[in-house]
mmCIF file of C-alpha atoms in Angstrom:
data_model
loop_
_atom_site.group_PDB
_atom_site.id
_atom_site.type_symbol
_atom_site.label_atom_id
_atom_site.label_comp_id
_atom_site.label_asym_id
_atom_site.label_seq_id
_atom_site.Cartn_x
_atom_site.Cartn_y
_atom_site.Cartn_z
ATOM 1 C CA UNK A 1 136.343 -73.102 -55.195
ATOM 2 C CA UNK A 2 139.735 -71.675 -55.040
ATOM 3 C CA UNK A 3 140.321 -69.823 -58.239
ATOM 4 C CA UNK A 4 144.127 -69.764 -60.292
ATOM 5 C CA UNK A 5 145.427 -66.568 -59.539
ATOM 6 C CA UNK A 6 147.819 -65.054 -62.304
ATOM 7 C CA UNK A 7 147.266 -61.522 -60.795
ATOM 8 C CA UNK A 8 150.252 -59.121 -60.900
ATOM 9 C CA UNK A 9 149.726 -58.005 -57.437
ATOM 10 C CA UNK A 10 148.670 -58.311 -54.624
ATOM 11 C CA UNK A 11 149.367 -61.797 -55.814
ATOM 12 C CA UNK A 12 148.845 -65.382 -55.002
ATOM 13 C CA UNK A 13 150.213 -66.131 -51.401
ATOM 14 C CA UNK A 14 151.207 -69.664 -50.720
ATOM 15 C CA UNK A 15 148.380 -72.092 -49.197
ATOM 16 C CA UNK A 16 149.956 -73.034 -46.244
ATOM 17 C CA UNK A 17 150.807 -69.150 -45.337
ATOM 18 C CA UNK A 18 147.208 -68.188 -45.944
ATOM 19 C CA UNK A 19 146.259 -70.575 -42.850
ATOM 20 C CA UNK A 20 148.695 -69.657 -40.678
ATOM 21 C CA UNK A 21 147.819 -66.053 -41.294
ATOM 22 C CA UNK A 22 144.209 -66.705 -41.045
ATOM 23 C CA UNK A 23 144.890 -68.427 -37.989
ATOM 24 C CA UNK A 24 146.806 -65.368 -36.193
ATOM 25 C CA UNK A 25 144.229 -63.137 -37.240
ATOM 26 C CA UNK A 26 142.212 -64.997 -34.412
ATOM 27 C CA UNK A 27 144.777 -65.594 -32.249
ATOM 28 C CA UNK A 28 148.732 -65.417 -32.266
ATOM 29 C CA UNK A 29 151.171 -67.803 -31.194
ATOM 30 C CA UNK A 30 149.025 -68.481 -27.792
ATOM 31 C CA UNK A 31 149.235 -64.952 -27.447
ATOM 32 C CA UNK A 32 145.482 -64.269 -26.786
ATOM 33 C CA UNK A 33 145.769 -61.590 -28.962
ATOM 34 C CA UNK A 34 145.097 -61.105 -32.802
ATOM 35 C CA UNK A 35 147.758 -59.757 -35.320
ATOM 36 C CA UNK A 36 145.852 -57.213 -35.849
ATOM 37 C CA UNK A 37 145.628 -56.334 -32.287
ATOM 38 C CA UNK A 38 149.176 -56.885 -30.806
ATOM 39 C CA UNK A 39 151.164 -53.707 -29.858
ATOM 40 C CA UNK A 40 153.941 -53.546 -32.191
ATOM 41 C CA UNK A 41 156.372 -53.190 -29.252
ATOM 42 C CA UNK A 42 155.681 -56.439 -27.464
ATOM 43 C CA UNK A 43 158.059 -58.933 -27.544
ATOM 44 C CA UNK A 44 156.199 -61.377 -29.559
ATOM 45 C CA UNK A 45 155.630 -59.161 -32.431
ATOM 46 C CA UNK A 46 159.186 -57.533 -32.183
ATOM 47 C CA UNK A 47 160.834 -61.054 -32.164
ATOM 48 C CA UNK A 48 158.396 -61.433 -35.532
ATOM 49 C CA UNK A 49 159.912 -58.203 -37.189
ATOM 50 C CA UNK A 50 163.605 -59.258 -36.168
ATOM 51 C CA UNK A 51 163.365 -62.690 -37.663
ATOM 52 C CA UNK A 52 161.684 -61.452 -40.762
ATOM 53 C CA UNK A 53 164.600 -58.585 -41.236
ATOM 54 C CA UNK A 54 167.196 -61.285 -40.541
ATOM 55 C CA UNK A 55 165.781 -63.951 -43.022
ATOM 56 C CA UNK A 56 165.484 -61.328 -45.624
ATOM 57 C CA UNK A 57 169.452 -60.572 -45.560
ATOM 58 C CA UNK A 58 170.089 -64.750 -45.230
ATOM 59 C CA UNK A 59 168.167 -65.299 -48.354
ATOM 60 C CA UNK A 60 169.636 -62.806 -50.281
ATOM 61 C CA UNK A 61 172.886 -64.129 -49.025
ATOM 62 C CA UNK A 62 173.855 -60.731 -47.298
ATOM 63 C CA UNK A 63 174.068 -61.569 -43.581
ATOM 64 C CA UNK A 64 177.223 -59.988 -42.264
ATOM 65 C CA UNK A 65 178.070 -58.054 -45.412
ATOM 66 C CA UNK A 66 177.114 -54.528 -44.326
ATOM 67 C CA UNK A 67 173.625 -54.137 -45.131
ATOM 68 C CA UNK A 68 170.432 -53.846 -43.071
ATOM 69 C CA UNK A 69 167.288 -54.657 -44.036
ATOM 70 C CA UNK A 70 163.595 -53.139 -43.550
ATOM 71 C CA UNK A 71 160.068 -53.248 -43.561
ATOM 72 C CA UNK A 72 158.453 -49.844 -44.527
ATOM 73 C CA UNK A 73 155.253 -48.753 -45.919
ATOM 74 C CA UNK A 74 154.166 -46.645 -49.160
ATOM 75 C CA UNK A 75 155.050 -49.189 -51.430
ATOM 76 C CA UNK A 76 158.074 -49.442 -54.135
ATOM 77 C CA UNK A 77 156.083 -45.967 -55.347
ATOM 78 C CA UNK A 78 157.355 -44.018 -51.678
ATOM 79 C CA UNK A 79 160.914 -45.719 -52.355
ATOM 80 C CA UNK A 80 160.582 -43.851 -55.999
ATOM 81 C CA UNK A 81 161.275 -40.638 -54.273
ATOM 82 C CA UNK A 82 163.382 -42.024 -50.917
ATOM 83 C CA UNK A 83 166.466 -43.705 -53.145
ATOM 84 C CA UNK A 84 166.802 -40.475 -54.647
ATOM 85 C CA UNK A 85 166.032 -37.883 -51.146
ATOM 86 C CA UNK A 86 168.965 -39.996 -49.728
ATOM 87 C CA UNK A 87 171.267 -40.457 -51.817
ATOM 88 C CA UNK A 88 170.967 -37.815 -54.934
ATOM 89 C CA UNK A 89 173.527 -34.906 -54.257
ATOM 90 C CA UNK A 90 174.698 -34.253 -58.092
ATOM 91 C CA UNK A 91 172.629 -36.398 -60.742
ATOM 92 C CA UNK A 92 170.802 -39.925 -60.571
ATOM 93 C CA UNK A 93 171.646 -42.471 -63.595
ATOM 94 C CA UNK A 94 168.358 -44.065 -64.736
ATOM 95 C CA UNK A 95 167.851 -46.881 -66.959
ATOM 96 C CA UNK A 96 164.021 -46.649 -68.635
ATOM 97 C CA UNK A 97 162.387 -49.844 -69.198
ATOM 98 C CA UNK A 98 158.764 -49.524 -68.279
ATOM 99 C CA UNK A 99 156.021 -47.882 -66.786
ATOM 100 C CA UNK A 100 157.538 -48.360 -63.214
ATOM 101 C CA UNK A 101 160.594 -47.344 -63.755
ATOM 102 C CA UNK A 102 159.481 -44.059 -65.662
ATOM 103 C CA UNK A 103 157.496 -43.048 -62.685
ATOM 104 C CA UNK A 104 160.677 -43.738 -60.266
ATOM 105 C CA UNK A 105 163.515 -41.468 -62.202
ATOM 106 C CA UNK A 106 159.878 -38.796 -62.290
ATOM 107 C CA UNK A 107 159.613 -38.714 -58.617
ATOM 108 C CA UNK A 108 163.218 -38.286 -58.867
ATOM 109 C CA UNK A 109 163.189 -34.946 -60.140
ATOM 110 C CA UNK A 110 161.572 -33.935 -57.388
ATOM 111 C CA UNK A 111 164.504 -34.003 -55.621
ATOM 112 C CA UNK A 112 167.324 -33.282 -58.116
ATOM 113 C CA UNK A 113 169.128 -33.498 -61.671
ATOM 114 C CA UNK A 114 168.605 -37.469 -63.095
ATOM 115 C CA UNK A 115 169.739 -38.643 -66.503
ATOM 116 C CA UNK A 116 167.701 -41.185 -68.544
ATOM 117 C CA UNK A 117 171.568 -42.526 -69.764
ATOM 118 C CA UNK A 118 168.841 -45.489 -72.170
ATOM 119 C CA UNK A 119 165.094 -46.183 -72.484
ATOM 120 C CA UNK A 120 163.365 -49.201 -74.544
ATOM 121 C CA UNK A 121 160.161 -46.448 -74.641
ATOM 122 C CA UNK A 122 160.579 -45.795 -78.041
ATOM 123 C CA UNK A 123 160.262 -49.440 -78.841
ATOM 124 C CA UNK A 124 157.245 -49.973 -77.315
ATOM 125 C CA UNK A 125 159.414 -51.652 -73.827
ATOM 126 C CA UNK A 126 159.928 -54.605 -75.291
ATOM 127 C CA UNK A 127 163.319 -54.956 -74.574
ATOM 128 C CA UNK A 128 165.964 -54.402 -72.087
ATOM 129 C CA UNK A 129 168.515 -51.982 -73.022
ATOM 130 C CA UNK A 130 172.275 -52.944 -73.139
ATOM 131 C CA UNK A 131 174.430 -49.821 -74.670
ATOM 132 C CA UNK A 132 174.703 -46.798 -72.160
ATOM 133 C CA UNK A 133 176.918 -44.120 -70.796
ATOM 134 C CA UNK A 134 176.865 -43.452 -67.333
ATOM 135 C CA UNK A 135 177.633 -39.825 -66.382
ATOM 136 C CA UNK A 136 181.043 -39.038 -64.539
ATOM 137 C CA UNK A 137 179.164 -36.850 -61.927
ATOM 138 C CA UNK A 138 176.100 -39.781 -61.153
ATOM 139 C CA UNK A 139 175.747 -40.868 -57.663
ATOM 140 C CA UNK A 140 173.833 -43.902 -58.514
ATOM 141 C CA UNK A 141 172.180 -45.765 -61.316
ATOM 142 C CA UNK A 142 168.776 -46.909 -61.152
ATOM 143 C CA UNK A 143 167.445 -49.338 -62.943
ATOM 144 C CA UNK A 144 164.108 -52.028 -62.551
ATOM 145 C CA UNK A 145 164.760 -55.397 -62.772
ATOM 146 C CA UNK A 146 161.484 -56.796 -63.835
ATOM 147 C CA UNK A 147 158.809 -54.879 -65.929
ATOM 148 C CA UNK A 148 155.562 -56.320 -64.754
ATOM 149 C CA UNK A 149 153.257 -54.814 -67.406
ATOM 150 C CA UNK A 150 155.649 -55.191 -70.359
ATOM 151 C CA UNK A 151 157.001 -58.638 -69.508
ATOM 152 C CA UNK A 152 160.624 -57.688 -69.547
ATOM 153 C CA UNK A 153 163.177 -58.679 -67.220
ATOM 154 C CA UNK A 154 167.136 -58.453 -66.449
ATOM 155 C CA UNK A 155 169.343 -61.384 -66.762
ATOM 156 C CA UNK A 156 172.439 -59.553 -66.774
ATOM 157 C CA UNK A 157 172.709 -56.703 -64.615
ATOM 158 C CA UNK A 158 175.066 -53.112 -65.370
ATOM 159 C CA UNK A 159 178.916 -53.038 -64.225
ATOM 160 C CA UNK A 160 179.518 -49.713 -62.669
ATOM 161 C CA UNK A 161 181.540 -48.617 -59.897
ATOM 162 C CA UNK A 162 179.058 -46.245 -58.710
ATOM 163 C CA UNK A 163 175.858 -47.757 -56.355
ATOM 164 C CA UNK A 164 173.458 -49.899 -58.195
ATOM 165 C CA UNK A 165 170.059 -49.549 -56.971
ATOM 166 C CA UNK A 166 167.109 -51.726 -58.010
ATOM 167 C CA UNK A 167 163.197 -52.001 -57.748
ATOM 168 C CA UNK A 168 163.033 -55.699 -57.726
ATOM 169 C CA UNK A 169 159.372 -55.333 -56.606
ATOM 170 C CA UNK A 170 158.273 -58.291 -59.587
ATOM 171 C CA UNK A 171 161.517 -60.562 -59.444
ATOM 172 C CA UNK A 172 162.733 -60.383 -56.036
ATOM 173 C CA UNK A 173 163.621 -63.907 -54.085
ATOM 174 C CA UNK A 174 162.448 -65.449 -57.614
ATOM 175 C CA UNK A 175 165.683 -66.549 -58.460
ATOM 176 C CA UNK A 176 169.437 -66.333 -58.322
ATOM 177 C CA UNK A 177 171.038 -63.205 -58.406
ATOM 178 C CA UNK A 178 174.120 -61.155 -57.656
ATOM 179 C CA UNK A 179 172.606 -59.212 -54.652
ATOM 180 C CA UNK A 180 175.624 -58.148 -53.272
ATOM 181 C CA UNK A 181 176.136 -56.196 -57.018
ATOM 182 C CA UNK A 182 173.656 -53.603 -55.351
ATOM 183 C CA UNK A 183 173.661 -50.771 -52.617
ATOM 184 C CA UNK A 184 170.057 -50.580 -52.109
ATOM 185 C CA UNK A 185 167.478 -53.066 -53.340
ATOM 186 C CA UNK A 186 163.388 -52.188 -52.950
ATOM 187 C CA UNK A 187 159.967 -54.024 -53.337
ATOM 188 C CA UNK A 188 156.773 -54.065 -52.345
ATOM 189 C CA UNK A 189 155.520 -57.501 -50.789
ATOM 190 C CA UNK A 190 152.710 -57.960 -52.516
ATOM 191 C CA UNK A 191 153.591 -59.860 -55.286
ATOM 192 C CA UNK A 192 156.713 -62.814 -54.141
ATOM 193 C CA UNK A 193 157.097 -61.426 -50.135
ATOM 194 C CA UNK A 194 153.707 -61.419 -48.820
ATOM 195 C CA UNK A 195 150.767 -59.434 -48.804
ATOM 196 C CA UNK A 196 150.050 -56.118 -49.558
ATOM 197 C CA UNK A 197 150.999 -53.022 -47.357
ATOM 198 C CA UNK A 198 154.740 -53.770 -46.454
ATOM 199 C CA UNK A 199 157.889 -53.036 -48.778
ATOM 200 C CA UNK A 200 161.078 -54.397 -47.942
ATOM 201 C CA UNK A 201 164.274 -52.389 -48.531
ATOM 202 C CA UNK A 202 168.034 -53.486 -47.740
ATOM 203 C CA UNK A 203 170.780 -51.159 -48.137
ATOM 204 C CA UNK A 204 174.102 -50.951 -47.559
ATOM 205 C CA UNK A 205 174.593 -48.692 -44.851
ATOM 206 C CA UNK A 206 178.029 -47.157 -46.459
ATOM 207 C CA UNK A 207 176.096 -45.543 -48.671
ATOM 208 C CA UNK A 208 173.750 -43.580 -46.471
ATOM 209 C CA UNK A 209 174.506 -40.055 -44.805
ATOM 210 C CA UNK A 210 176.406 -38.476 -47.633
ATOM 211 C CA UNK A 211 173.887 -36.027 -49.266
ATOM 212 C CA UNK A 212 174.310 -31.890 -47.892
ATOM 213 C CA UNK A 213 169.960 -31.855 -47.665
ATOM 214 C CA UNK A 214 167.929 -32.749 -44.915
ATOM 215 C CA UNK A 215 165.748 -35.826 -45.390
ATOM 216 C CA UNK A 216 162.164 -35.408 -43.831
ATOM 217 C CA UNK A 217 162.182 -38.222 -40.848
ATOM 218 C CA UNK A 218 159.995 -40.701 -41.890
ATOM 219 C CA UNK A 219 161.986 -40.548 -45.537
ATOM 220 C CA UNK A 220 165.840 -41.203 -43.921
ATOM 221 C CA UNK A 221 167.144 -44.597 -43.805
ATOM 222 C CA UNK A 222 169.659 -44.067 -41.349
ATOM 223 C CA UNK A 223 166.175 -43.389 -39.069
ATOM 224 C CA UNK A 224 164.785 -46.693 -39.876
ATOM 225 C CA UNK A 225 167.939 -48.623 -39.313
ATOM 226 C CA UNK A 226 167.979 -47.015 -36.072
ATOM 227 C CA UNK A 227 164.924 -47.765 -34.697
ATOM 228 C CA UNK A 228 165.315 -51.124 -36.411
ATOM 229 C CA UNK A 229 161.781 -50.432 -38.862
ATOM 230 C CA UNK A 230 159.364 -49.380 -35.989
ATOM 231 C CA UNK A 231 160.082 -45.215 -36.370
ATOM 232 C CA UNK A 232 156.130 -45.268 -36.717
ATOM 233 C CA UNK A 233 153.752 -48.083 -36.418
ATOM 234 C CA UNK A 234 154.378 -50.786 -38.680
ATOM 235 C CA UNK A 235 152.106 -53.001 -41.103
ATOM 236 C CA UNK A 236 151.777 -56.180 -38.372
ATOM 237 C CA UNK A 237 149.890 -58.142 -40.826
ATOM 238 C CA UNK A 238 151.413 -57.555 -43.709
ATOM 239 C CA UNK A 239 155.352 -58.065 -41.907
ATOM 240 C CA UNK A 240 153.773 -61.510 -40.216
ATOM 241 C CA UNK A 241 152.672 -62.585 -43.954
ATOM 242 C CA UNK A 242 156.199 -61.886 -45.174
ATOM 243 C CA UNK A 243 157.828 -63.760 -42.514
ATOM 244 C CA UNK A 244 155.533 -66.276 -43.378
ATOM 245 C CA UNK A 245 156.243 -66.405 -46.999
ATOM 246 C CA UNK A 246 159.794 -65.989 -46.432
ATOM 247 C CA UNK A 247 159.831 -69.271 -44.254
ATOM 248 C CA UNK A 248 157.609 -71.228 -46.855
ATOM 249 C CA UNK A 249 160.230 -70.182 -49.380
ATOM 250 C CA UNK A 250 163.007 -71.330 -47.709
ATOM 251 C CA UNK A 251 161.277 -74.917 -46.836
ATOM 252 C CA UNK A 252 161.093 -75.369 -50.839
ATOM 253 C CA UNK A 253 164.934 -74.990 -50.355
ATOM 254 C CA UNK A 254 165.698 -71.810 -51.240
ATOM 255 C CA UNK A 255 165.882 -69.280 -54.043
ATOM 256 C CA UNK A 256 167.869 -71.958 -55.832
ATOM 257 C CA UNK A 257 165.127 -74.285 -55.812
ATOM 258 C CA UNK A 258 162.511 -72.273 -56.424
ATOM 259 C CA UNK A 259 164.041 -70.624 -59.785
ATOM 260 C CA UNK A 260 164.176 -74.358 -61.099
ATOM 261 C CA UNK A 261 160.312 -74.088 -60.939
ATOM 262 C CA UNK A 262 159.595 -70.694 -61.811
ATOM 263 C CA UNK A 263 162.210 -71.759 -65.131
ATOM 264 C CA UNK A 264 159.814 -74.632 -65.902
ATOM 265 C CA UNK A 265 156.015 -72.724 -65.344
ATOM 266 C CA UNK A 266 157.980 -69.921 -67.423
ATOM 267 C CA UNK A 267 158.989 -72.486 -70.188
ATOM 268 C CA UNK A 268 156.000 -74.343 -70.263
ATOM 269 C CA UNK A 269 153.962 -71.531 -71.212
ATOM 270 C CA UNK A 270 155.745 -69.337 -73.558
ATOM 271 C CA UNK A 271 156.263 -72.676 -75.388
ATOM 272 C CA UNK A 272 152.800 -72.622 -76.122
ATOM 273 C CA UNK A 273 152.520 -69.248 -76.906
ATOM 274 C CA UNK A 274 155.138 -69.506 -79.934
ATOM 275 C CA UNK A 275 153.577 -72.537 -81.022
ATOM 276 C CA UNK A 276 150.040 -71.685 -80.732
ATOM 277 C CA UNK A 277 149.262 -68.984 -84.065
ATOM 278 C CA UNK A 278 146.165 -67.585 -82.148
ATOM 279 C CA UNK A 279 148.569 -65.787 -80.046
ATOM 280 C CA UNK A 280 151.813 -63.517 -80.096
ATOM 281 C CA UNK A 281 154.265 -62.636 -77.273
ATOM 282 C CA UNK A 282 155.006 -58.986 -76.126
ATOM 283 C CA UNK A 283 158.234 -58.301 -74.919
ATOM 284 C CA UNK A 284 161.720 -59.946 -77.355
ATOM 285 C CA UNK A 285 162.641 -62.898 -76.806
ATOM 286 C CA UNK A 286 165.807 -62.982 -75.120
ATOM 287 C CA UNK A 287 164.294 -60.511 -72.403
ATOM 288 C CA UNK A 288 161.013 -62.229 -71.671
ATOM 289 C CA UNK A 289 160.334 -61.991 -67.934
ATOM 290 C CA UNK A 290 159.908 -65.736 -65.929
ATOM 291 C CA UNK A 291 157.476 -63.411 -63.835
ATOM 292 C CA UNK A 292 154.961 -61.826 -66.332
ATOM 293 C CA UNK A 293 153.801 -63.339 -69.385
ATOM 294 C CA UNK A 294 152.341 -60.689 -71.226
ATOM 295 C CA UNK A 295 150.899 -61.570 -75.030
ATOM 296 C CA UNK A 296 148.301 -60.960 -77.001
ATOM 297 C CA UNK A 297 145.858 -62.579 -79.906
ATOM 298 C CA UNK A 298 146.414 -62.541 -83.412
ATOM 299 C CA UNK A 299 142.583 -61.999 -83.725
ATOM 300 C CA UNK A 300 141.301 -59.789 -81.507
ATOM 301 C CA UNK A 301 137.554 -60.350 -82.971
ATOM 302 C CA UNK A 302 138.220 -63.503 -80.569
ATOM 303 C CA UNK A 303 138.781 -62.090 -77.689
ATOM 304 C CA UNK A 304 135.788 -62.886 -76.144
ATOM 305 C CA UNK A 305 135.612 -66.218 -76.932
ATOM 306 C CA UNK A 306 138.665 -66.301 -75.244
ATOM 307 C CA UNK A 307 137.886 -64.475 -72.179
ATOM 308 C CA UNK A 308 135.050 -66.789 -71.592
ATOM 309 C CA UNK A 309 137.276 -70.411 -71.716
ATOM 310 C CA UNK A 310 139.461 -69.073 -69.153
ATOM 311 C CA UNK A 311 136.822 -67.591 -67.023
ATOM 312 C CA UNK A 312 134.900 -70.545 -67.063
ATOM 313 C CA UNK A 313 138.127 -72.485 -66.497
ATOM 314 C CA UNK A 314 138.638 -70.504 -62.823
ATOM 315 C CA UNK A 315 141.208 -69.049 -63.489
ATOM 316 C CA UNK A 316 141.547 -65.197 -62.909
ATOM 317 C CA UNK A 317 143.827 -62.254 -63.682
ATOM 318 C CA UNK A 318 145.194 -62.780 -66.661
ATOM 319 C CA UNK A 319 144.353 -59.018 -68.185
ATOM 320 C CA UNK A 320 146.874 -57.236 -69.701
ATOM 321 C CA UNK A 321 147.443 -53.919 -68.218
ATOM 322 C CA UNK A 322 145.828 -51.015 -70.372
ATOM 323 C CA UNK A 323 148.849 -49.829 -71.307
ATOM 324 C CA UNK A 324 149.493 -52.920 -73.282
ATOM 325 C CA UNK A 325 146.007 -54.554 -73.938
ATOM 326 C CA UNK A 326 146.191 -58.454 -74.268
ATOM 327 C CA UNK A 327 147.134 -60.935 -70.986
ATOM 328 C CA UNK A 328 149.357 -60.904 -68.714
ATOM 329 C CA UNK A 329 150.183 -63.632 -66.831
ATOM 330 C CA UNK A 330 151.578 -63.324 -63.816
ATOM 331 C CA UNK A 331 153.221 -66.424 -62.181
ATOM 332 C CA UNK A 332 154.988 -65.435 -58.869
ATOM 333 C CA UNK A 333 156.862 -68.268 -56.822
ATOM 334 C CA UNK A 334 153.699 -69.554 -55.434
ATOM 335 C CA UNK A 335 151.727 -70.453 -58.555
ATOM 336 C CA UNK A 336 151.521 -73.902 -58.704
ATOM 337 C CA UNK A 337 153.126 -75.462 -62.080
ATOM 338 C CA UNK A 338 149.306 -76.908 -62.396
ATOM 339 C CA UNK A 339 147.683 -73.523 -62.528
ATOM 340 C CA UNK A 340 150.253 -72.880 -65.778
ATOM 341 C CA UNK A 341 149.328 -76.671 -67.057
ATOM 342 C CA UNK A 342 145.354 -74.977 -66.864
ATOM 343 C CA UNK A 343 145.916 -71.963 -68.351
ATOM 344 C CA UNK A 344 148.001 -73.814 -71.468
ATOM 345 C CA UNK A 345 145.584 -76.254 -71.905
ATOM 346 C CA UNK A 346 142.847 -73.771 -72.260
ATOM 347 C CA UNK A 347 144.593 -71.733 -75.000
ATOM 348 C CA UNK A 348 145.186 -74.851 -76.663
ATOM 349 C CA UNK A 349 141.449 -75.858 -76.840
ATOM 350 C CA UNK A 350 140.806 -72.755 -77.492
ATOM 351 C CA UNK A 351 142.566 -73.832 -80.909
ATOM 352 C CA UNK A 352 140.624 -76.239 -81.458
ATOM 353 C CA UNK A 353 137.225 -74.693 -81.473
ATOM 354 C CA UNK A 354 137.942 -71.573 -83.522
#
C-alpha cells in the first residue's frame, strides 16, 4: 500500500508522473531505448531538456525577460558556493534564517567578504527577519525563501536595488511570487520539481561576467547557458521527472491554482495544531511556512504513543529534523489534501485516547 509521504525531500512526486517515469525507464517515447540509456545528445532527449528549460521560465512568468534557465547537478548545496564564485567581487549581503541558509553565506566565504546584514539564529529561527541594512559596497543579497527544518517562510520579499538572489529549493512553483524581483533563483528538484539529482537555476544573464576571478568551468554560468545545460553529462532521469512534474503542474492550472490548495492543506492543519493542547507550533505565526509544518508535543513522555498512531496510520516522514526535534510535516504541491485530512485526524484521536 502506498504510504502518505510528508518527507522533506526527495519528496512525494505526483502519481501520474511516477508512471510515466516508470514507463520511460523501460522504454521512451517509442524510442527503444530507456531514460537511463539514451545519449544525452540525441534529439529526443535534447528536445526533453529544451522543453523542460522553456517551461521553467513560462511558469515563473519569465519567458522573454532576459533570463535563462538550467538544469545542473550538486544540488542547492553546489549553488551555495556558485552564486557567490560568479558574482561576489566586493562583499555578499546575507539574510540568516536557517540551517540552509547558514551553510550558503559559509560556502560563501570561500570565495570572498559576505555580511550577515540579520539572522533569526538567536531566536531559535523562528522567525523571518524584517529590519536590515544592506552594505553600500554588496553585490548581491542572499536570502532563503523557505526554511524547511524550521518551518519559516517569506511572504514579503527585500526591496533593494542591488541583485536579489534566492534558494527557493522548499517553496519554488508553490505559489505566486514576484520572480522577476530576482537575478538568480536556485533549487534542487527534489522536493516541488521532480526527483532527486537535478537543480534548476535561472538567472538573469545581465548579471553574469562582471567579477575580475576566474570561475572553474563547470562552476560559470555563462558556460552552462552556452552549451544550453549539457557542458557535462546531465541527470536524464532526474531532468525527464522535472519536465514531467512541471507539465502535471501546469495541467492543475498553474502556480495560481495550485497555491489555492497548498493555502487550504496548510490551513487545515495548523488549525489543528493551535487547537489541539497536545501539541505546539515551531516557527511565529505570521511566518509559518505553507511547505513545512514543523511542531512539537506538549508532552514529550507521549511521544511514542504518538509515533505509533501515525505509523500505523501509513503515513511516513513526519520527523522533525534533529536540529529541532518534534515533526515536520512536509506538504509539497503533490500531497494530496487527503493525506493532510489523515494526518489531522490522527492527532485528533490521538486526543482522545490520552
Amino acid at each position: 500500500m502506498k504510504k502518505h509521504n510528508f518527507n522533506a525531500g526527495p519528496a512525494i512526486l505526483p502519481s501520474s508522473v511516477l508512471e510515466k517515469a516508470s514507463q520511460a525507464v523501460l522504454e521512451l517515447e517509442s524510442t527503444g531505448l530507456s531514460i537511463l540509456e539514451i545519449s544525452h545528445r540525441s534529439k529526443e532527449f535534447v528536445d526533453i531538456m529544451e522543453r523542460a528549460r522553456d517551461l521553467a521560465l513560462e511558469l515563473a512568468g519569465l519567458t522573454g525577460k532576459g533570463y535563462q534557465a538550467l538544469f545542473l547537478q550538486g544540488g542547492a548545496s553546489l549553488q551555495f558556493y556558485s552564486t557567490a564564485l560568479n558574482l561576489l567581487e566586493h562583499k555578499g549581503a546575507y539574510i540568516d534564517t536557517g540551517t540552509w541558509s547558514h551553510k550558503a553565506l559559509t560556502e560563501a566565504q570561500f570565495v570572498g567578504n559576505i555580511d550577515i546584514v540579520a539572522s533569526s539564529r538567536d531566536n531559535g529561527y523562528r522567525n523571518i527577519p524584517t529590519s536590515y541594512t544592506i552594505p553600500k559596497d554588496a553585490d548581491y543579497l542572499h536570502i532563503t525563501t523557505n526554511n524547511t527544518i524550521y518551518g519559516t517562510e517569506y511572504f514579503e520579499y527585500p526591496e533593494v536595488n542591488i541583485p536579489l538572489i534566492a534558494d527557493m529549493s522548499s517553496d519554488i512553483f508553490s505559489k505566486e511570487m514576484p520572480f522577476d524581483k530576482f537575478a538568480l533563483i536556485y533549487a534542487g528538484a527534489q522536493k516541488n520539481i521532480g526527483s532527486a539529482g537535478a537543480t534548476l537555476v535561472i538567472v538573469r544573464e545581465d548579471i553574469l561576467g562582471k567579477v575580475t576571478h576566474k570561475i572553474p568551468t563547470y562552476l560559470n554560468y555563462q558556460v552552462h547557458i552556452k552549451n544550453q545545460s549539457m557542458t557535462n553529462t546531465p541527470p536524464t532521469f532526474a531532468v525527464y521527472t522535472c519536465l514531467l512534474t512541471m507539465e502535471w503542474l501546469k495541467k492543475q492550472g498553474g502556480i495560481k491554482a495550485i497555491e489555492a490548495k497548498n493555502k487550504e492543506k496548510a490551513r487545515i492543519l495548523y488549525e489543528e495544531v493551535d487547537r489541539n493542547p497536545l501539541f505546539k507550533g515551531y516557527a511565529d505565526i505570521k511566518d509559518r511556512s505553507r511547505m513545512n509544518v514543523v511542531f512539537n508535543l506538549t508532552n514529550e513522555s507521549l511521544t511514542d504513543r504518538f509515533n505509533t498512531l501515525w505509523s500505523e496510520a501509513g503515513i511516513n516522514g513526519i520527523k522533525g529534523h534533529r536540529s529541532v526535534g518534534g515533526y515536520r510535516a512536509s506538504i509539497y504541491n503533490a500531497l494530496p489534501i487527503e493525506s493532510v485530512q489523515l494526518l489531522v485526524d490522527v492527532m485528533k484521536h490521538f486526543e482522545k485516547t490520552v
